[in-house]
Coordinates of C-alpha atoms in Angstrom, one line a residue:
M1 CA 83.2 158.3 134.1
L2 CA 87.1 157.7 133.0
C3 CA 89.7 157.0 135.4
I4 CA 93.3 156.8 135.1
Y5 CA 95.1 156.0 138.3
I6 CA 98.7 155.8 139.2
I7 CA 100.2 153.3 141.3
E8 CA 103.8 154.4 142.6
E9 CA 105.6 152.1 145.2
T10 CA 109.3 152.0 146.0
D11 CA 109.1 148.3 145.8
N12 CA 106.8 148.6 142.7
K13 CA 104.0 146.3 144.7
V14 CA 100.3 147.0 145.0
Y15 CA 99.0 146.9 148.5
P16 CA 95.7 146.5 149.5
Y17 CA 94.7 150.0 150.5
S18 CA 95.1 150.6 146.7
L19 CA 92.6 147.7 145.8
Y20 CA 90.3 149.0 148.2
F21 CA 90.2 152.4 146.8
L22 CA 89.5 150.7 143.2
R23 CA 86.7 148.6 144.6
E24 CA 85.1 151.8 146.3
L25 CA 85.5 153.7 143.0
L26 CA 84.3 150.8 140.4
P27 CA 80.7 151.6 140.6
F28 CA 81.1 155.3 139.4
C29 CA 83.3 154.5 136.5
R30 CA 82.9 152.9 133.1
K31 CA 86.5 152.3 132.9
I32 CA 89.4 152.4 135.3
I33 CA 92.9 152.2 134.0
V34 CA 95.6 151.3 136.7
L35 CA 99.2 152.2 135.6
I36 CA 101.8 149.8 137.2
S37 CA 105.5 149.7 136.8
E38 CA 107.4 147.7 134.7
K39 CA 108.6 145.6 137.7
T40 CA 105.5 145.2 139.4
P41 CA 104.7 141.6 140.1
E42 CA 102.7 139.6 137.8
E43 CA 100.2 138.3 140.7
D44 CA 99.9 142.3 141.5
K45 CA 98.8 142.9 138.1
Q46 CA 96.4 140.2 137.9
S47 CA 95.0 141.2 141.3
I48 CA 94.1 144.6 139.8
E49 CA 92.4 142.8 136.9
E50 CA 90.4 140.6 138.7
L51 CA 88.6 143.6 139.9
G52 CA 87.4 144.9 136.4
C53 CA 90.3 147.2 136.2
Q54 CA 92.5 147.6 132.9
C55 CA 96.0 147.7 134.1
L56 CA 98.7 148.8 131.9
R57 CA 102.3 148.7 132.6
R58 CA 103.7 152.2 132.2
P59 CA 107.7 152.8 131.3
D60 CA 109.4 153.1 134.0
S61 CA 110.9 156.6 132.8
E62 CA 107.6 158.0 132.7
I63 CA 106.7 158.9 136.6
G64 CA 104.0 160.8 138.5
V65 CA 101.8 163.1 135.9
E66 CA 103.8 161.9 133.2
S67 CA 101.9 158.3 134.0
W68 CA 98.7 160.1 133.6
R69 CA 99.7 161.4 130.0
Y70 CA 100.6 157.7 129.0
G71 CA 97.2 156.5 130.0
L72 CA 95.1 159.1 127.9
D73 CA 97.4 158.4 124.9
F74 CA 96.0 154.9 125.1
I75 CA 92.5 155.9 125.6
D76 CA 92.9 158.0 122.5
Y77 CA 91.7 161.6 123.0
N78 CA 88.7 161.5 120.5
N79 CA 87.2 158.7 122.8
I80 CA 87.6 160.6 125.5
K81 CA 84.5 162.5 124.6
K82 CA 82.7 159.7 125.5
Y83 CA 83.0 159.7 129.2
S84 CA 81.1 162.3 131.2
S85 CA 83.9 163.1 133.3
V86 CA 87.7 161.9 133.6
I87 CA 89.2 161.4 136.8
L88 CA 93.2 161.5 137.0
C89 CA 94.3 160.5 140.3
N90 CA 97.1 158.5 142.1
N91 CA 98.1 156.3 145.0
S92 CA 99.5 159.2 147.0
F93 CA 96.5 158.8 149.7
F94 CA 94.5 156.4 151.9
G95 CA 90.3 155.8 151.9
P96 CA 87.9 156.6 150.9
F97 CA 86.7 157.1 154.7
S98 CA 83.2 158.5 153.5
D99 CA 80.6 158.0 150.8
L100 CA 82.0 158.6 147.6
N101 CA 78.5 158.8 146.0
S102 CA 78.0 161.8 148.1
V103 CA 81.2 163.8 146.9
F104 CA 80.2 162.8 143.2
L105 CA 76.4 164.2 144.0
K106 CA 77.7 167.3 145.1
M107 CA 80.5 168.1 142.5
E108 CA 77.9 166.9 139.5
Q109 CA 75.8 170.0 141.0
E110 CA 78.8 172.4 141.1
R111 CA 78.8 174.9 138.3
C112 CA 82.2 174.2 137.3
D113 CA 84.8 172.9 134.5
F114 CA 87.1 170.3 136.7
W115 CA 87.1 170.0 140.9
G116 CA 89.5 168.2 143.4
I117 CA 89.3 167.5 146.7
T118 CA 91.4 169.7 148.5
E119 CA 93.0 172.9 147.4
I120 CA 96.2 175.1 148.5
K121 CA 96.1 178.9 149.1
T122 CA 99.6 180.8 148.9
E123 CA 100.1 184.7 149.3
S124 CA 99.5 185.0 145.7
L125 CA 97.6 181.9 144.5
T126 CA 95.0 179.2 145.3
Y127 CA 95.0 175.9 143.1
L128 CA 94.0 172.1 143.5
Q129 CA 96.0 169.3 144.9
N130 CA 96.7 166.9 142.0
Y131 CA 96.2 163.9 144.1
F132 CA 92.5 163.7 142.9
L133 CA 91.4 165.2 140.1
C134 CA 87.9 165.6 138.1
F135 CA 87.4 167.3 134.5
K136 CA 83.9 167.8 133.4
R137 CA 82.8 167.2 129.5
S138 CA 82.7 170.3 129.2
L139 CA 86.5 170.7 129.7
T140 CA 87.9 167.7 128.1
S141 CA 85.9 168.0 124.7
S142 CA 87.8 171.1 124.2
S143 CA 91.2 171.1 122.0
L144 CA 92.7 172.6 125.4
F145 CA 92.6 169.3 127.3
R146 CA 94.6 167.3 124.5
S147 CA 97.2 170.7 124.5
F148 CA 97.3 170.8 128.4
C149 CA 98.5 166.7 128.3
R150 CA 101.1 167.5 126.1
K151 CA 102.6 171.0 127.7
V152 CA 101.8 170.4 131.4
L153 CA 101.8 166.4 131.8
S154 CA 105.5 166.2 130.6
G155 CA 108.7 165.3 132.0
K156 CA 109.6 169.0 131.8
A157 CA 107.0 170.1 133.7
G158 CA 108.9 170.3 137.1
K159 CA 108.2 169.5 140.3
K160 CA 105.0 168.3 142.1
E161 CA 104.2 171.8 143.3
E162 CA 104.8 173.3 140.4
I163 CA 102.6 171.0 138.3
E164 CA 100.1 171.1 140.6
K165 CA 99.9 175.1 140.3
K166 CA 100.2 175.0 136.4
I167 CA 97.3 172.9 136.2
T168 CA 94.8 175.1 137.9
D169 CA 96.4 178.0 136.4
Y170 CA 96.5 176.3 132.7
F171 CA 92.7 175.9 132.7
I172 CA 91.9 179.2 134.5
R173 CA 93.4 181.3 131.8
A174 CA 91.9 179.6 129.3
G175 CA 88.4 180.8 130.8
F176 CA 87.5 177.4 133.0
S177 CA 86.6 177.5 136.2
Y178 CA 87.2 175.0 139.2
K179 CA 86.0 173.9 142.4
S180 CA 87.2 172.2 145.7
F181 CA 84.6 169.7 147.2
I182 CA 86.5 171.3 150.6
S183 CA 87.2 175.1 150.2
Y184 CA 90.8 176.5 151.8
S185 CA 88.3 178.9 153.4
Q186 CA 86.8 176.1 155.4
V187 CA 89.6 174.8 157.3
S188 CA 92.1 177.6 156.9
K189 CA 94.7 178.2 159.5
A190 CA 96.8 181.3 158.8
G191 CA 100.5 180.8 157.4
T192 CA 99.5 177.0 156.9
P193 CA 98.5 176.3 153.6
D194 CA 98.3 173.2 153.1
S195 CA 95.2 171.7 154.8
T196 CA 96.2 167.9 154.2
Q197 CA 98.8 168.6 156.5
F198 CA 97.6 170.7 158.9
S199 CA 94.1 170.0 159.2
P200 CA 93.3 166.3 158.7
V201 CA 90.7 165.7 161.4
D202 CA 89.1 168.8 160.1
L203 CA 88.7 167.8 156.8
L204 CA 87.6 164.2 157.5
K205 CA 84.9 165.8 159.8
L206 CA 84.1 167.6 156.5
G207 CA 83.3 164.6 154.8
A208 CA 86.8 164.4 153.1
P209 CA 87.0 161.0 151.5
F210 CA 90.9 160.7 151.7
V211 CA 94.0 161.4 153.9
K212 CA 97.5 161.9 152.0
K213 CA 100.0 159.5 152.9
E214 CA 102.5 161.8 153.6
L215 CA 100.9 163.0 156.9
F216 CA 102.0 159.7 158.4
I217 CA 105.3 158.8 156.0
N218 CA 107.2 162.0 156.3
D219 CA 109.9 162.1 159.2
S220 CA 109.1 164.0 162.6
N221 CA 110.8 166.8 161.9
K222 CA 108.8 169.1 159.8
Q223 CA 105.5 168.8 162.0
F224 CA 108.0 169.2 165.3
L225 CA 108.9 172.2 164.0
T226 CA 105.4 173.4 162.8
G227 CA 103.9 171.8 166.7
T228 CA 101.6 169.5 165.0
L229 CA 103.3 166.3 165.9
E230 CA 100.1 164.7 167.1
Y231 CA 97.8 165.6 163.9
P232 CA 98.8 162.0 162.4
N233 CA 97.9 160.3 165.8
A234 CA 94.8 162.2 165.7
A235 CA 93.6 161.1 162.1
I236 CA 94.4 157.9 163.1
D237 CA 91.8 158.0 166.0
F238 CA 89.3 159.4 164.0
I239 CA 89.7 156.8 161.4
R240 CA 89.4 154.0 164.1
T241 CA 86.6 155.0 166.0
K242 CA 84.2 157.2 163.4
T243 CA 85.0 155.4 159.9
N244 CA 83.9 151.8 158.5
Y245 CA 87.5 152.1 156.9
P246 CA 89.2 148.8 157.1
F247 CA 91.9 149.7 159.3
Q248 CA 94.6 146.7 158.8
L249 CA 94.5 148.2 155.6
F250 CA 96.5 151.4 156.8
Y251 CA 98.4 149.8 159.7
K252 CA 100.2 146.8 157.3
Y253 CA 101.1 149.4 154.8
I254 CA 102.5 151.6 157.3
V255 CA 104.3 149.2 159.5
K256 CA 106.2 148.2 155.9
K257 CA 107.2 151.5 155.0
V258 CA 108.2 153.5 158.3
P259 CA 110.6 152.9 160.5
A260 CA 110.3 152.3 164.0
S261 CA 110.9 155.8 165.5
R262 CA 108.4 157.2 163.1
L263 CA 105.9 154.6 164.2
K264 CA 106.4 155.4 167.6
T265 CA 105.4 159.1 167.2
I266 CA 102.4 158.8 164.8
F267 CA 101.0 156.1 167.2
L268 CA 102.3 158.1 170.3
T269 CA 103.2 154.9 172.4
D270 CA 104.3 156.3 174.9
F271 CA 102.6 155.2 178.7
V272 CA 103.1 156.8 181.8
T273 CA 101.9 154.4 185.1
S274 CA 100.3 155.5 188.0
G275 CA 100.3 154.2 191.5
Y276 CA 97.0 152.5 191.5
I277 CA 97.5 149.2 193.3
S278 CA 94.8 146.4 192.6
K279 CA 94.1 143.3 194.3
E280 CA 94.6 141.0 191.4
R281 CA 95.8 141.2 187.8
K282 CA 92.7 141.1 185.3
S283 CA 94.5 139.5 182.6
K284 CA 94.3 136.0 180.8
S285 CA 98.2 136.7 179.7
K286 CA 100.9 134.4 180.6
V287 CA 103.5 136.7 181.9
A288 CA 107.3 135.9 182.7
L289 CA 110.2 137.5 183.7
I290 CA 113.8 136.6 182.4
L291 CA 116.6 137.9 184.6
H292 CA 120.2 137.5 183.3
V293 CA 122.5 137.8 186.4
F294 CA 126.3 138.1 186.8
Y295 CA 127.2 140.3 189.2
P296 CA 126.6 138.7 193.2
E297 CA 126.7 142.0 194.7
L298 CA 123.4 143.3 193.0
L299 CA 121.4 140.7 194.5
G300 CA 119.7 142.2 196.8
N301 CA 119.0 145.5 194.0
C302 CA 117.3 142.8 191.6
K303 CA 115.5 141.0 194.5
K304 CA 113.5 144.2 195.1
Y305 CA 112.4 144.6 191.3
V306 CA 111.9 140.6 190.8
L307 CA 109.1 141.1 193.6
S308 CA 107.4 143.5 191.3
M309 CA 106.1 140.3 189.3
R310 CA 103.0 138.3 190.8
P311 CA 103.6 134.6 192.2
E312 CA 101.7 133.1 189.5
D313 CA 104.0 134.6 186.9
K314 CA 107.0 132.9 186.0
V315 CA 110.2 133.8 186.8
V316 CA 113.7 132.7 185.2
I317 CA 116.9 133.3 186.6
V318 CA 119.7 132.8 184.1
S319 CA 123.8 132.9 184.7
S320 CA 126.9 131.6 184.1
S321 CA 127.4 130.8 187.8
S322 CA 126.0 128.0 189.3
T323 CA 127.0 129.4 192.6
L324 CA 124.7 132.9 192.1
L325 CA 122.1 131.1 190.8
R326 CA 121.9 129.2 193.9
S327 CA 121.6 132.3 195.6
Y328 CA 118.7 133.2 193.8
E329 CA 116.9 130.1 194.1
N330 CA 117.4 130.5 198.0
E331 CA 116.1 134.5 198.0
L332 CA 113.3 133.8 195.8
Q333 CA 111.6 130.3 195.3
T334 CA 109.4 130.9 198.5
K335 CA 107.6 134.1 196.2
F336 CA 107.5 132.5 193.0
P337 CA 106.1 128.8 192.9
N338 CA 107.4 129.1 189.3
L339 CA 110.8 130.1 189.4
E340 CA 113.1 128.2 187.3
I341 CA 117.2 128.7 187.3
R342 CA 119.2 128.1 184.3
L343 CA 122.7 127.7 183.7
Q344 CA 124.3 129.0 180.4
P345 CA 127.9 129.2 179.0
N346 CA 130.0 132.5 179.4
R347 CA 128.8 133.5 176.3
G348 CA 126.3 136.1 174.8
R349 CA 125.6 138.0 177.8
N350 CA 121.8 138.4 178.6
E351 CA 121.0 138.6 174.8
A352 CA 122.0 134.8 174.8
A353 CA 119.9 134.4 177.8
Y354 CA 117.1 135.9 176.1
F355 CA 117.0 134.2 172.9
L356 CA 118.9 131.0 173.4
T357 CA 118.6 129.7 176.8
C358 CA 115.1 131.1 177.4
K359 CA 113.8 130.8 174.1
D360 CA 111.0 128.4 175.2
I361 CA 109.6 131.1 177.1
L362 CA 109.8 134.0 174.4
E363 CA 107.7 131.3 172.3
N364 CA 105.2 130.5 175.1
Y365 CA 104.5 133.4 177.0
D366 CA 102.3 136.2 175.7
V367 CA 104.2 138.9 177.7
V368 CA 107.9 138.7 179.0
C369 CA 109.9 141.1 180.6
L370 CA 113.5 140.8 179.4
A371 CA 116.0 141.9 182.1
H372 CA 119.5 142.1 183.3
D373 CA 122.0 143.2 185.9
K374 CA 124.0 146.2 185.4
K375 CA 127.2 147.8 186.7
L376 CA 129.3 149.2 184.1
P377 CA 132.2 148.7 185.4
H378 CA 134.1 151.1 182.5
L379 CA 132.1 153.8 184.0
P380 CA 132.3 155.5 187.3
Q381 CA 130.0 153.9 189.8
V382 CA 127.6 156.2 190.2
E383 CA 127.0 156.2 186.4
G384 CA 126.4 152.3 186.6
E385 CA 124.1 153.0 189.5
K386 CA 121.8 155.3 187.5
A387 CA 121.7 152.8 184.4
F388 CA 120.4 150.1 186.6
V389 CA 117.6 152.5 188.1
H390 CA 116.9 153.9 184.9
C391 CA 115.9 150.8 183.6
F392 CA 114.5 148.9 186.3
E393 CA 112.6 151.6 187.8
N394 CA 110.8 151.9 184.5
C395 CA 110.4 148.6 183.9
L396 CA 109.6 146.9 187.2
S397 CA 109.0 149.6 189.6
S398 CA 106.0 147.8 191.7
I399 CA 103.5 145.4 191.2
S400 CA 100.8 147.9 190.3
H401 CA 103.5 149.2 187.5
V402 CA 103.6 145.6 186.0
D403 CA 99.9 145.3 186.1
Q404 CA 99.4 148.3 184.1
V405 CA 102.7 147.1 181.8
I406 CA 100.2 143.9 181.0
K407 CA 97.0 145.8 180.5
L408 CA 98.7 148.0 178.1
F409 CA 99.6 144.9 176.1
D410 CA 95.9 143.3 176.3
S411 CA 94.5 146.4 175.1
I412 CA 96.7 148.0 172.4
E413 CA 97.1 144.7 169.6
Y414 CA 99.4 146.7 167.8
L415 CA 102.1 147.0 170.9
G416 CA 105.0 144.6 170.6
L417 CA 107.7 146.6 172.8
L418 CA 107.9 148.4 175.8
C419 CA 111.2 150.0 176.9
P420 CA 112.6 152.6 179.3
P421 CA 113.0 156.1 177.1
T422 CA 116.9 156.8 175.9
P423 CA 118.5 158.0 178.7
Q424 CA 119.5 162.1 178.9
V425 CA 122.3 162.3 181.3
A426 CA 125.9 161.3 182.1
A427 CA 127.4 159.1 179.4
W428 CA 124.1 158.6 177.4
R429 CA 123.5 162.6 177.3
D430 CA 124.1 162.9 173.7
L431 CA 122.9 159.1 172.7
S432 CA 119.4 160.9 171.3
S433 CA 122.0 162.7 168.6
N434 CA 124.2 159.8 167.8
P435 CA 122.2 156.2 169.1
Y436 CA 124.8 153.9 166.9
G437 CA 128.0 155.2 167.9
L438 CA 130.6 152.5 166.9
N439 CA 127.5 150.1 166.0
L440 CA 126.3 151.8 162.7
K441 CA 128.2 149.8 159.8
Q442 CA 127.3 146.5 162.0
A443 CA 123.7 147.2 162.4
K444 CA 123.1 148.1 158.8
E445 CA 124.7 144.9 157.8
L446 CA 122.9 143.0 160.2
I447 CA 119.7 144.8 159.0
R448 CA 120.3 144.0 155.0
G449 CA 121.1 140.5 155.9
V450 CA 117.6 140.1 157.3
N451 CA 115.5 142.3 155.1
K452 CA 117.4 144.5 152.8
D453 CA 114.1 146.4 151.6
F454 CA 113.1 147.4 155.2
P455 CA 113.5 151.3 156.0
F456 CA 116.9 151.9 158.2
D457 CA 115.6 153.8 161.4
V458 CA 118.7 156.5 162.2
N459 CA 117.4 157.2 165.3
P460 CA 116.0 154.1 166.8
P461 CA 113.8 153.9 169.8
F462 CA 116.1 150.9 171.3
P463 CA 116.2 150.0 174.9
V464 CA 119.4 151.5 176.3
G465 CA 120.7 148.7 178.3
S466 CA 118.4 146.1 177.2
V467 CA 116.0 146.0 179.8
F468 CA 112.6 145.9 178.4
W469 CA 109.3 144.2 177.6
V470 CA 108.0 142.4 174.6
R471 CA 105.0 140.5 173.2
K472 CA 105.0 136.8 172.1
G473 CA 105.9 137.0 168.3
A474 CA 107.3 140.5 168.3
L475 CA 111.0 139.0 168.3
N476 CA 110.9 135.7 166.5
N477 CA 113.6 136.7 164.1
L478 CA 116.2 136.5 167.0
L479 CA 114.6 132.9 168.1
N480 CA 117.3 131.3 165.4
L481 CA 120.4 132.8 166.9
T482 CA 122.9 129.8 168.0
L483 CA 125.4 130.1 170.1
S484 CA 128.6 130.7 167.7
D485 CA 126.6 134.0 166.4
F486 CA 127.7 135.5 169.3
P487 CA 131.5 137.1 170.1
E488 CA 133.5 135.2 172.7
E489 CA 134.6 136.7 175.6
P490 CA 136.4 139.0 176.7
L491 CA 134.0 141.8 175.0
P492 CA 134.9 145.6 174.4
S493 CA 132.7 148.1 175.9
D494 CA 130.8 149.0 172.5
G495 CA 131.1 148.1 169.0
T496 CA 130.2 144.4 169.5
F497 CA 127.3 142.3 167.7
L498 CA 125.8 142.6 171.1
H499 CA 125.7 146.1 170.9
A500 CA 124.4 146.6 167.5
L501 CA 121.5 143.6 167.9
E502 CA 120.3 146.0 171.0
R503 CA 119.6 149.0 168.9
L504 CA 117.8 146.8 166.2
Y505 CA 115.4 145.6 168.3
P506 CA 112.5 148.1 167.7
A507 CA 113.2 147.5 163.9
F508 CA 112.6 143.5 164.4
V509 CA 109.4 144.2 166.2
V510 CA 108.2 146.3 163.3
M511 CA 109.6 143.6 160.9
N512 CA 107.0 141.3 162.7
G513 CA 104.0 143.9 162.5
Y514 CA 104.1 145.4 166.1
V515 CA 105.1 149.0 167.1
P516 CA 107.5 149.8 169.8
G517 CA 107.0 152.1 172.6
W518 CA 108.3 154.1 175.7
I519 CA 107.0 153.1 179.4
F520 CA 107.9 155.1 182.5
S521 CA 106.9 154.4 186.1
D522 CA 105.3 157.7 187.6
K523 CA 108.5 158.6 189.6
G524 CA 110.6 157.6 186.1
F525 CA 108.3 159.9 184.0
K526 CA 109.0 162.8 186.8
V527 CA 112.9 162.3 186.9
Y528 CA 113.2 162.0 183.4
T529 CA 111.7 164.9 182.7
E530 CA 113.6 167.2 184.7
E531 CA 116.8 165.4 182.9
V532 CA 115.3 166.2 179.6
S533 CA 114.9 169.8 180.6
I534 CA 118.0 170.3 181.9
N535 CA 119.6 168.7 178.6
L536 CA 117.6 170.8 176.5
R537 CA 119.1 173.8 178.2
R538 CA 122.6 172.6 177.8
L539 CA 121.9 172.2 174.0
A540 CA 120.1 175.3 173.3
S541 CA 123.4 177.2 175.2
A542 CA 125.4 175.4 172.7
S543 CA 123.4 176.4 169.6
L544 CA 124.0 180.0 171.4
V545 CA 127.6 179.6 171.0
F546 CA 127.5 178.6 167.5
K547 CA 125.0 181.2 166.6
N548 CA 127.1 184.0 168.1
F549 CA 130.4 183.1 166.7
G550 CA 129.1 181.1 163.6
A551 CA 130.3 177.7 162.5
I552 CA 133.2 178.8 160.3
G553 CA 134.2 181.4 162.8
L554 CA 133.9 179.3 165.5
I555 CA 136.2 176.6 163.8
K556 CA 138.9 179.2 163.1
K557 CA 139.5 180.0 166.5
I558 CA 139.5 176.5 167.7
L559 CA 142.2 176.0 165.1
K560 CA 144.0 178.8 166.7
K561 CA 143.6 178.0 169.7
N562 CA 141.8 180.7 171.0
L563 CA 141.7 179.1 174.9
I564 CA 139.2 181.7 176.3
H565 CA 136.9 180.4 173.3
Y566 CA 137.5 177.0 173.4
N567 CA 136.8 176.6 177.1
L568 CA 133.6 178.0 176.6
I569 CA 133.0 175.9 173.5
K570 CA 133.9 172.8 175.6
K571 CA 131.9 174.1 179.0
Y572 CA 128.7 174.2 176.7
L573 CA 129.3 171.0 174.7
Q574 CA 130.2 168.7 177.5

């Protein structure tokens, strides 16, 4: 067989998952031609050639199916007849997850002229998906195959979906027949034409060797709207537990290409602890708490949560007030033999405490809770109290809760950060739709300064209030900060380097190869569920107002100062 394999990446690199596919395919092919970008690094080209494949740099003006034509032109159509079959495929999938030999044996016995792995069925048409197509000699020896390359595999062919339809339709009209390794009828779900997106686990169970990358890489909105948000995670679970595929090939690619919010969704890193109490923590991890304190009046509240740590844990209290440090020392020294107090300048607040004053703690302890007392004097007192409780209840609610958090880090090797969920009430009720606020420009500049190619996360699952748990190594990017990086006091309530940095913690965790997640205590989850429910009703009511009046009509009425409608809008949007 002859195979022409296209590699297209936004950064023009060749990733190990592609090399694995080629290595698995080689035993079945006399020749494999790999088409890469003109900008692909030379060492990546060499890694392909070392496998025994021929590697061609295609013009970057030829993308997608045009690259197949480039490869076929290179072979010369008269030579194509020498091969029993011609495979045209690209790197839009992971795999193989099953034995390719069984795939080829089955399809060799099928009475057809060309075949693919899966097919799409619409109301008017059924056609093969073009991520992996195999054309038998009965078709490639025909003059129509060359004509197909000239007419269909051209820059004027149209969008991907249109090309897929044209490839199948072109040969069917010419009298050729096709088969799909897994037919649509085997995995069909009414109203869902693409089984690679709506039946990924069913396909794997039936022996499909590949899973499309878009199942994991596409944003979550489409899957949310179709009720399939958990499908990527189900596919991941199947791949990890039911196949021999090297999971790290998949994982290392995904964490480079997908923002933190999407990773959190596809790995479903949301956890709720139970009230189960154990006599001892069964973990070898070194655990620490870093607590930055500023308000003397919150000592009692903070002490309550500090006591959720076990006596053997390291507890470090940081403050710019030596008096306050002595107060904490008097309250906690009998409970924690490893208690330490550290004085720092009144600059950088809790972020300086985390990454400068206690840099050694993050470097030497396996799992660390980063926390600080919260009061929010610029808001009503009740809202400041809510922020404090939301953060601490979900991070340090009890000894049992902390033990279960440590167990999560011990058992999930890719888990890098756990924080309370985005608040849904009071001053934070619209934070989910506008997470950056005044900090968007500065956050983008910070990310570009660290890694210009890193995908910017428009909805980061960041620890609002900067109270969270983190794994050793997950925030290494921040351990080189100096005091001069932090702004001097006094600081505004928003829009500073500290506020931008807070929103980027999940991004830094992903850069270091880990996934962020949310953590709830049992009580915290119950409260949060009610708050989310009320917020959803509020948003639905606001949406109804827009639906009834129409966006343009609504704006006109506001501009005319029609107070009846203005007050109605104000009521629902507040």
